[in-house]
CSV table of C-alpha atoms in Angstrom, one decimal:
chain,number,residue,atom,x,y,z
A,1,MET,CA,-50.6,12.0,30.4
A,2,ASP,CA,-46.9,10.9,30.7
A,3,THR,CA,-44.5,13.5,31.9
A,4,SER,CA,-41.8,11.0,32.9
A,5,TYR,CA,-39.6,11.4,29.7
A,6,ASP,CA,-37.2,14.3,29.5
A,7,PRO,CA,-37.9,15.9,26.2
A,8,PRO,CA,-35.0,16.4,23.7
A,9,LYS,CA,-33.7,19.9,22.9
A,10,ASN,CA,-34.8,19.6,19.3
A,11,PHE,CA,-37.6,17.3,18.5
A,12,ARG,CA,-36.8,17.2,14.8
A,13,GLN,CA,-33.3,15.5,15.6
A,14,ALA,CA,-34.8,13.0,18.0
A,15,LEU,CA,-36.1,10.5,15.6
A,16,ASP,CA,-33.4,7.8,16.4
A,17,GLN,CA,-33.6,8.6,20.2
A,18,LEU,CA,-37.4,8.1,20.1
A,19,HIS,CA,-37.0,4.6,18.6
A,20,GLU,CA,-34.3,3.7,21.0
A,21,ILE,CA,-36.5,4.6,23.9
A,22,VAL,CA,-39.4,2.6,22.7
A,23,ALA,CA,-37.4,-0.3,21.6
A,24,GLY,CA,-35.8,-0.6,25.0
A,25,GLU,CA,-39.3,-0.5,26.7
A,26,VAL,CA,-40.9,-3.0,24.4
A,27,HIS,CA,-37.8,-5.1,23.9
A,28,SER,CA,-38.3,-5.0,20.2
A,29,ASP,CA,-37.0,-2.8,17.4
A,30,ASP,CA,-39.8,-3.9,14.9
A,31,PHE,CA,-42.3,-1.1,14.2
A,32,GLY,CA,-43.9,-2.8,11.3
A,33,PRO,CA,-44.2,-1.2,7.7
A,34,THR,CA,-42.3,2.1,7.5
A,35,ASP,CA,-45.2,4.1,6.2
A,36,TYR,CA,-45.5,5.7,9.5
A,37,LEU,CA,-42.1,7.4,9.3
A,38,PRO,CA,-43.1,10.4,7.0
A,39,GLY,CA,-45.9,11.6,9.3
A,40,LEU,CA,-43.7,11.1,12.5
A,41,THR,CA,-40.9,13.0,10.9
A,42,VAL,CA,-43.2,15.8,9.8
A,43,LEU,CA,-44.8,15.9,13.3
A,44,LEU,CA,-41.4,16.3,15.1
A,45,GLN,CA,-40.4,19.1,12.9
A,46,SER,CA,-43.8,20.8,13.4
A,47,MET,CA,-43.2,20.4,17.3
A,48,ASP,CA,-40.1,22.5,17.0
A,49,TYR,CA,-41.7,25.2,14.8
A,50,ASP,CA,-45.5,25.6,15.7
A,51,PRO,CA,-46.3,25.5,19.3
A,52,HIS,CA,-45.3,27.8,22.2
A,53,PHE,CA,-44.8,24.9,24.6
A,54,SER,CA,-44.8,25.5,28.4
A,55,THR,CA,-42.2,23.4,30.2
A,56,THR,CA,-44.8,21.0,31.3
A,57,GLY,CA,-46.5,21.0,27.8
A,58,ARG,CA,-43.2,20.1,26.2
A,59,ARG,CA,-42.9,17.1,28.5
A,60,ILE,CA,-46.4,15.9,27.9
A,61,ALA,CA,-46.2,16.2,24.1
A,62,TRP,CA,-42.9,14.2,24.1
A,63,GLY,CA,-44.7,11.6,26.4
A,64,MET,CA,-47.5,11.3,24.0
A,65,VAL,CA,-45.4,10.7,21.0
A,66,VAL,CA,-43.4,8.1,22.9
A,67,GLY,CA,-46.5,6.5,24.1
A,68,VAL,CA,-48.2,6.3,20.6
A,69,LEU,CA,-45.0,4.8,19.1
A,70,ARG,CA,-44.8,2.4,21.9
A,71,GLY,CA,-48.3,1.4,21.3
A,72,ARG,CA,-47.5,0.7,17.6
A,73,ALA,CA,-44.4,-1.4,18.6
A,74,GLN,CA,-46.5,-3.3,21.1
A,75,ALA,CA,-49.1,-4.1,18.5
A,76,VAL,CA,-46.5,-5.3,16.1
A,77,LEU,CA,-44.9,-7.3,18.7
A,78,SER,CA,-48.2,-9.0,19.8
A,79,MET,CA,-49.1,-9.8,16.3
A,80,LYS,CA,-45.9,-11.7,16.0
A,81,GLN,CA,-46.4,-13.4,19.3
A,82,ASN,CA,-50.0,-14.4,18.3
A,83,PRO,CA,-49.8,-16.0,14.8
A,84,GLY,CA,-53.2,-16.6,13.4
A,85,PHE,CA,-54.7,-13.6,15.0
A,86,ASP,CA,-55.8,-12.4,11.5
A,87,ALA,CA,-57.3,-15.7,10.4
A,88,HIS,CA,-60.8,-14.5,10.8
A,89,PRO,CA,-62.3,-11.6,8.8
A,90,ILE,CA,-64.3,-8.8,10.6
A,91,LEU,CA,-67.9,-9.2,9.5
A,92,SER,CA,-70.5,-6.5,9.4
A,93,PRO,CA,-69.2,-4.2,12.2
A,94,VAL,CA,-71.5,-1.5,13.4
A,95,VAL,CA,-69.6,1.8,13.0
A,96,ILE,CA,-70.7,5.2,14.6
A,97,THR,CA,-69.5,8.3,13.1
A,98,GLY,CA,-70.6,12.0,12.8
A,99,VAL,CA,-69.1,15.4,13.3
A,100,PRO,CA,-67.6,15.5,16.8
A,101,ARG,CA,-70.1,16.4,19.8
A,102,THR,CA,-73.0,15.2,17.9
A,103,GLY,CA,-73.8,12.3,20.3
A,104,THR,CA,-71.4,9.7,19.0
A,105,THR,CA,-69.8,8.9,22.4
A,106,ALA,CA,-73.0,8.7,24.2
A,107,LEU,CA,-74.6,6.5,21.7
A,108,HIS,CA,-71.4,4.3,21.5
A,109,ARG,CA,-71.3,3.7,25.2
A,110,LEU,CA,-75.0,3.1,25.5
A,111,MET,CA,-74.9,0.5,22.7
A,112,ALA,CA,-71.8,-1.1,24.4
A,113,VAL,CA,-74.0,-2.1,27.2
A,114,ASP,CA,-75.2,-4.9,24.9
A,115,PRO,CA,-73.0,-7.9,25.8
A,116,ARG,CA,-73.3,-9.1,22.2
A,117,PHE,CA,-70.9,-6.5,21.0
A,118,GLN,CA,-67.2,-6.2,21.4
A,119,GLY,CA,-65.3,-2.9,21.4
A,120,LEU,CA,-62.0,-1.2,21.6
A,121,GLN,CA,-61.2,-0.5,25.3
A,122,THR,CA,-59.2,2.5,26.1
A,123,TRP,CA,-56.4,0.5,27.7
A,124,LEU,CA,-56.1,-1.9,24.8
A,125,LEU,CA,-55.8,1.0,22.3
A,126,ASP,CA,-52.8,2.1,24.3
A,127,SER,CA,-51.3,-1.4,24.5
A,128,PRO,CA,-52.9,-3.6,21.7
A,129,MET,CA,-53.0,-7.3,22.5
A,130,PRO,CA,-55.7,-10.0,22.3
A,131,ARG,CA,-58.4,-8.9,24.7
A,132,PRO,CA,-57.9,-11.0,28.1
A,133,PRO,CA,-60.6,-12.0,30.3
A,134,ILE,CA,-62.3,-8.8,31.9
A,135,ASP,CA,-61.8,-10.0,35.4
A,136,THR,CA,-57.8,-9.9,34.9
A,137,TRP,CA,-57.6,-6.5,33.4
A,138,GLU,CA,-56.7,-4.7,36.7
A,139,HIS,CA,-53.6,-7.0,37.0
A,140,TYR,CA,-52.1,-6.0,33.8
A,141,PRO,CA,-49.4,-3.3,34.0
A,142,GLU,CA,-50.6,-1.9,30.6
A,143,PHE,CA,-54.1,-1.4,32.3
A,144,GLN,CA,-52.7,0.2,35.3
A,145,LYS,CA,-50.5,2.6,33.1
A,146,THR,CA,-53.6,3.9,31.2
A,147,ALA,CA,-55.6,4.3,34.3
A,148,GLN,CA,-52.9,6.3,36.0
A,149,GLY,CA,-52.3,8.5,32.8
A,150,LEU,CA,-56.0,9.4,32.7
A,151,LYS,CA,-56.0,10.2,36.5
A,152,ALA,CA,-53.0,12.6,35.7
A,153,HIS,CA,-54.9,14.1,32.7
A,154,TYR,CA,-58.0,14.9,34.7
A,155,SER,CA,-55.9,16.2,37.6
A,156,ALA,CA,-54.4,18.7,35.3
A,157,ALA,CA,-57.6,19.7,33.5
A,158,PRO,CA,-60.4,18.6,35.8
A,159,GLU,CA,-63.1,20.6,33.8
A,160,ALA,CA,-62.4,18.1,30.8
A,161,ARG,CA,-64.3,15.3,32.8
A,162,ALA,CA,-67.6,17.0,32.0
A,163,ALA,CA,-66.7,17.5,28.4
A,164,HIS,CA,-65.4,14.1,27.5
A,165,LEU,CA,-64.7,11.4,30.2
A,166,ARG,CA,-62.4,8.6,29.3
A,167,ILE,CA,-62.2,5.5,31.5
A,168,ALA,CA,-59.5,2.7,31.0
A,169,GLU,CA,-62.0,-0.1,30.8
A,170,GLU,CA,-64.7,1.5,28.7
A,171,VAL,CA,-64.8,1.6,24.9
A,172,HIS,CA,-63.0,4.3,23.1
A,173,GLU,CA,-62.4,5.7,19.5
A,174,CYS,CA,-60.8,4.0,16.6
A,175,CYS,CA,-58.6,7.2,16.1
A,176,MET,CA,-56.4,6.0,19.0
A,177,MET,CA,-55.3,3.1,16.8
A,178,LEU,CA,-55.2,5.1,13.6
A,179,ARG,CA,-52.9,7.7,15.2
A,180,GLN,CA,-50.3,4.9,15.6
A,181,SER,CA,-49.5,5.6,11.8
A,182,PHE,CA,-48.7,9.2,12.6
A,183,LEU,CA,-51.2,10.3,10.1
A,184,SER,CA,-54.2,11.6,12.0
A,185,ASN,CA,-56.1,14.7,12.8
A,186,LEU,CA,-55.4,14.0,16.5
A,187,TRP,CA,-51.8,15.3,16.2
A,188,ASN,CA,-53.1,18.9,15.6
A,189,CYS,CA,-55.6,18.9,18.3
A,190,GLY,CA,-53.3,18.9,21.4
A,191,TRP,CA,-51.1,21.6,20.5
A,192,SER,CA,-50.5,24.1,17.7
A,193,ALA,CA,-49.4,22.1,14.6
A,194,ALA,CA,-50.2,24.0,11.5
A,195,THR,CA,-47.4,22.8,9.4
A,196,TYR,CA,-48.2,19.2,10.3
A,197,ASP,CA,-51.9,19.8,9.5
A,198,ALA,CA,-51.1,21.3,6.1
A,199,TRP,CA,-49.1,18.3,5.2
A,200,ARG,CA,-51.6,15.8,6.6
A,201,GLN,CA,-54.4,17.3,4.4
A,202,CYS,CA,-52.4,16.3,1.2
A,203,GLN,CA,-51.9,12.6,2.3
A,204,SER,CA,-54.0,9.4,2.0
A,205,GLU,CA,-54.7,7.6,5.3
A,206,ALA,CA,-55.0,4.2,3.5
A,207,ALA,CA,-51.9,2.8,5.3
A,208,ALA,CA,-53.4,4.0,8.6
A,209,TYR,CA,-56.6,2.1,7.9
A,210,ARG,CA,-54.8,-1.1,7.0
A,211,HIS,CA,-52.9,-0.9,10.4
A,212,TYR,CA,-56.1,-0.1,12.2
A,213,TYR,CA,-57.8,-3.2,10.7
A,214,ARG,CA,-55.1,-5.6,11.8
A,215,GLY,CA,-55.1,-3.9,15.2
A,216,VAL,CA,-58.9,-4.6,15.6
A,217,GLN,CA,-58.3,-8.2,14.4
A,218,LEU,CA,-55.6,-8.6,17.0
A,219,ILE,CA,-57.7,-7.1,19.9
A,220,GLY,CA,-60.6,-9.2,19.0
A,221,SER,CA,-58.8,-12.5,18.1
A,222,ASN,CA,-60.1,-14.2,21.3
A,223,ASP,CA,-63.7,-13.5,20.2
A,224,PRO,CA,-63.5,-13.7,16.3
A,225,ASP,CA,-67.3,-14.5,16.1
A,226,LYS,CA,-68.4,-11.5,18.2
A,227,ARG,CA,-69.7,-8.5,16.4
A,228,TRP,CA,-67.7,-5.4,16.5
A,229,LEU,CA,-69.2,-2.0,17.8
A,230,LEU,CA,-66.7,0.8,16.6
A,231,LYS,CA,-66.9,4.7,16.8
A,232,ASN,CA,-64.8,7.5,15.3
A,233,PRO,CA,-65.9,10.9,14.1
A,234,GLY,CA,-62.8,10.9,11.8
A,235,HIS,CA,-64.3,8.1,9.7
A,236,LEU,CA,-66.6,10.8,8.3
A,237,GLU,CA,-63.8,12.2,6.1
A,238,ASN,CA,-62.5,8.7,5.2
A,239,LEU,CA,-65.6,6.7,4.6
A,240,ASP,CA,-64.2,5.4,1.5
A,241,LEU,CA,-61.3,3.9,3.4
A,242,LEU,CA,-63.6,2.5,6.0
A,243,PHE,CA,-65.6,0.7,3.4
A,244,ALA,CA,-62.4,-0.5,1.9
A,245,VAL,CA,-61.4,-2.4,5.1
A,246,PHE,CA,-65.0,-3.1,6.2
A,247,PRO,CA,-67.0,-3.6,3.0
A,248,ASP,CA,-70.2,-4.7,4.7
A,249,ALA,CA,-70.1,-2.3,7.6
A,250,LYS,CA,-73.2,-0.9,9.0
A,251,VAL,CA,-72.6,2.8,9.6
A,252,ILE,CA,-74.6,5.1,11.8
A,253,GLN,CA,-74.2,8.8,11.2
A,254,THR,CA,-75.2,11.3,13.8
A,255,HIS,CA,-76.2,14.8,13.0
A,256,ARG,CA,-76.5,18.2,15.1
A,257,ASP,CA,-76.4,21.7,14.3
A,258,PRO,CA,-72.7,22.4,13.6
A,259,ALA,CA,-72.9,25.8,15.1
A,260,LYS,CA,-73.4,23.9,18.5
A,261,ALA,CA,-71.2,20.8,17.8
A,262,VAL,CA,-68.0,22.5,16.5
A,263,PRO,CA,-67.8,25.1,19.1
A,264,SER,CA,-68.4,22.4,21.7
A,265,LEU,CA,-65.3,20.5,20.2
A,266,VAL,CA,-63.1,23.5,20.3
A,267,ALA,CA,-64.1,24.2,23.8
A,268,LEU,CA,-63.0,20.7,24.8
A,269,LEU,CA,-59.8,20.9,22.9
A,270,MET,CA,-59.0,24.2,24.6
A,271,LYS,CA,-59.2,22.7,28.1
A,272,MET,CA,-55.6,21.7,27.9
A,273,HIS,CA,-54.3,24.8,26.4
A,274,PRO,CA,-53.2,26.4,29.7
A,275,VAL,CA,-51.1,23.3,30.5
A,276,MET,CA,-49.6,22.8,26.9
A,277,GLU,CA,-48.7,26.2,25.7
A,278,GLU,CA,-47.9,29.6,26.9
A,279,GLY,CA,-50.0,32.6,25.7
A,280,ARG,CA,-52.1,33.1,22.6
A,281,ALA,CA,-55.1,31.3,24.0
A,282,ASP,CA,-57.7,33.7,22.3
A,283,GLN,CA,-55.7,33.5,19.1
A,284,ARG,CA,-55.6,29.8,19.1
A,285,ALA,CA,-59.2,29.3,20.0
A,286,GLU,CA,-60.3,31.5,17.0
A,287,ASN,CA,-57.9,29.8,14.5
A,288,MET,CA,-59.0,26.4,15.8
A,289,LEU,CA,-62.7,27.0,15.3
A,290,ALA,CA,-62.0,28.4,11.8
A,291,ARG,CA,-59.9,25.2,11.0
A,292,GLU,CA,-62.4,22.8,12.6
A,293,VAL,CA,-65.5,24.3,10.7
A,294,ALA,CA,-63.7,24.1,7.5
A,295,LYS,CA,-62.5,20.5,8.2
A,296,TRP,CA,-65.8,19.1,9.2
A,297,SER,CA,-67.8,20.8,6.5
A,298,HIS,CA,-65.3,19.2,4.2
A,299,ALA,CA,-65.7,15.9,5.9
A,300,VAL,CA,-69.5,16.0,5.6
A,301,ALA,CA,-69.3,16.7,1.8
A,302,ARG,CA,-66.9,13.9,1.3
A,303,CYS,CA,-69.0,11.5,3.3
A,304,ASP,CA,-72.1,12.5,1.3
A,305,ALA,CA,-70.2,11.7,-2.0
A,306,VAL,CA,-69.1,8.2,-0.7
A,307,ARG,CA,-72.7,7.5,0.8
A,308,LYS,CA,-74.1,7.4,-2.8
A,309,GLY,CA,-72.3,4.2,-3.5
A,310,HIS,CA,-73.4,2.5,-0.3
A,311,PRO,CA,-77.2,3.5,-0.3
A,312,HIS,CA,-78.2,0.9,2.3
A,313,GLN,CA,-75.2,1.0,4.7
A,314,VAL,CA,-75.7,4.2,6.4
A,315,LEU,CA,-78.5,5.1,9.0
A,316,ASP,CA,-79.0,8.8,10.0
A,317,VAL,CA,-79.6,9.7,13.7
A,318,ILE,CA,-80.5,13.2,14.7
A,319,HIS,CA,-79.0,14.4,18.0
A,320,ARG,CA,-82.2,15.8,19.3
A,321,ASP,CA,-84.1,12.6,18.6
A,322,PHE,CA,-81.6,10.6,20.5
A,323,HIS,CA,-81.8,12.9,23.5
A,324,ARG,CA,-85.6,13.1,23.4
A,325,ASP,CA,-86.3,9.3,22.8
A,326,PRO,CA,-83.1,7.3,23.0
A,327,MET,CA,-85.1,4.0,23.2
A,328,ARG,CA,-86.9,4.6,20.1
A,329,VAL,CA,-83.6,5.5,18.4
A,330,LEU,CA,-82.1,2.3,19.6
A,331,GLU,CA,-84.9,0.4,18.1
A,332,ARG,CA,-84.4,2.1,14.6
A,333,ILE,CA,-80.7,1.1,14.9
A,334,TYR,CA,-81.2,-2.5,15.8
A,335,ASP,CA,-83.8,-2.9,13.0
A,336,PHE,CA,-81.1,-1.4,10.6
A,337,ILE,CA,-78.3,-3.7,11.9
A,338,GLY,CA,-80.4,-6.8,11.9
A,339,MET,CA,-80.5,-7.5,15.6
A,340,GLN,CA,-83.3,-7.7,18.1
A,341,ILE,CA,-83.0,-5.8,21.6
A,342,THR,CA,-83.3,-8.6,24.2
A,343,GLU,CA,-85.4,-7.9,27.3
A,344,THR,CA,-82.3,-8.1,29.5
A,345,THR,CA,-80.5,-5.5,27.3
A,346,ARG,CA,-83.6,-3.3,27.1
A,347,ALA,CA,-83.6,-3.1,30.8
A,348,ASP,CA,-79.8,-2.4,30.8
A,349,PHE,CA,-80.3,0.3,28.3
A,350,ALA,CA,-83.1,1.9,30.3
A,351,ARG,CA,-81.0,1.9,33.5
A,352,ARG,CA,-78.1,3.6,31.7
A,353,ILE,CA,-80.3,6.1,30.2
A,354,ALA,CA,-81.8,7.0,33.5
A,355,GLU,CA,-78.4,7.3,35.1
A,356,LYS,CA,-77.1,9.8,32.6
A,357,PRO,CA,-73.5,8.9,33.2
A,358,GLU,CA,-72.3,11.5,30.7
A,359,LEU,CA,-73.7,14.3,33.0
A,360,SER,CA,-72.2,12.8,36.2
A,361,HIS,CA,-69.2,15.2,36.3
A,362,GLY,CA,-71.1,18.4,35.4
A,363,VAL,CA,-72.2,20.2,32.2
A,364,HIS,CA,-69.8,21.0,29.5
A,365,ARG,CA,-70.5,24.9,28.9
A,366,TYR,CA,-69.1,27.0,26.0
A,367,ASN,CA,-70.1,30.1,24.0
A,368,ILE,CA,-69.2,30.4,20.2
A,369,ALA,CA,-68.7,34.1,20.7
A,370,ASP,CA,-65.5,33.4,22.8
A,371,PHE,CA,-64.0,31.9,19.6
A,372,GLY,CA,-64.5,34.9,17.2
A,373,MET,CA,-67.3,33.6,15.1
A,374,THR,CA,-71.1,33.7,14.8
A,375,GLU,CA,-73.4,30.9,14.6
A,376,THR,CA,-74.4,32.0,11.0
A,377,GLN,CA,-70.7,32.0,9.9
A,378,ALA,CA,-70.1,28.6,11.5
A,379,ARG,CA,-73.1,27.1,9.5
A,380,ALA,CA,-72.3,28.7,6.2
A,381,PRO,CA,-69.7,26.2,4.9
A,382,PHE,CA,-72.1,23.3,5.5
A,383,GLY,CA,-74.3,24.3,2.7
A,384,ASP,CA,-77.7,22.6,2.6
A,385,TYR,CA,-76.6,19.8,5.0
A,386,ILE,CA,-78.2,21.7,7.9
A,387,LYS,CA,-81.5,22.1,6.0
A,388,ARG,CA,-81.5,18.4,4.7
A,389,PHE,CA,-81.6,17.2,8.2
A,390,ASP,CA,-83.5,20.0,9.7
A,391,LEU,CA,-80.9,20.8,12.3
A,392,LEU,CA,-82.0,24.1,13.3
A,393,SER,CA,-85.1,22.9,15.1
A,394,GLU,CA,-83.2,21.5,18.1
């Protein structure tokens, strides 16, 4: 959370100013292919029109836009400084996806315990570069900046720790790289952005996935033969684009009753509302739940259609099964991806399962009734999906 930048009077007129700020910080005015500009332009226009920013929220939003464009510029600069970073294709990555709040993060971080995998660490998503040796990370200004930003974020919204804790050195989601193309559902999650979201839904994210692929290559270029472990709920609605860049990916799709998962997501997103916007909290929460139910039911349907063309590349994991017997689920996954769980890794898995680090900062509590919808209404758009995976027997 960066509040060090004074926001402009009008965001929509600040496109050149934004690029000048970032170019001055990165010492490069190369932002790569210009396909990111339409999304950035619409986003800035939306920021003037849609949200009721608080003074602090306005600074945070501007700082976020500056930071993401800076991340793109740093990625492009690092690619130029490291010729040959893209010499090796990414082979058979393991990719976790699913409706948000269905256990994707817990599964991702658990599997990341296996040292045979490499992942996208939070700080490297903010400042893409070839991953340096782990024992040097704390000396990088980029690492320190991410750690300080996360500390500020949780100081402003401490209850968000229990809902979704991010740590600079731990693996994080692919969406943080995808949003550098300014065509991402993340941009309508932090504040009201209805006009941006309406525009986004009419666009293809193909260019964002091409940038993402090259970013993954860049970050992993020092370990080209190490298998990737990736995670992003948003891949659900773009599974065709994921397979376009990773044709031999092994995808793990998690499932949970959407009347539990989607309100949990909305409750998480609303944690920052008192900081970002003034008033309308009840209205925004209700609008957000209606939007997210529609979005993720549509994503599930799109995913189902793409899966038919990749019958042996997707494994289903039910949320309740993972919580009841995580080791058994891990064994199914490793069989699916063609790997064996070593005895050392099995012990490491067991240790993390016993420690339950996801619960170390409290329990994330929410009530769908607070968002103006019943469980029956939340489930209805998902059709036979709930019955197919028996999601009501949690």
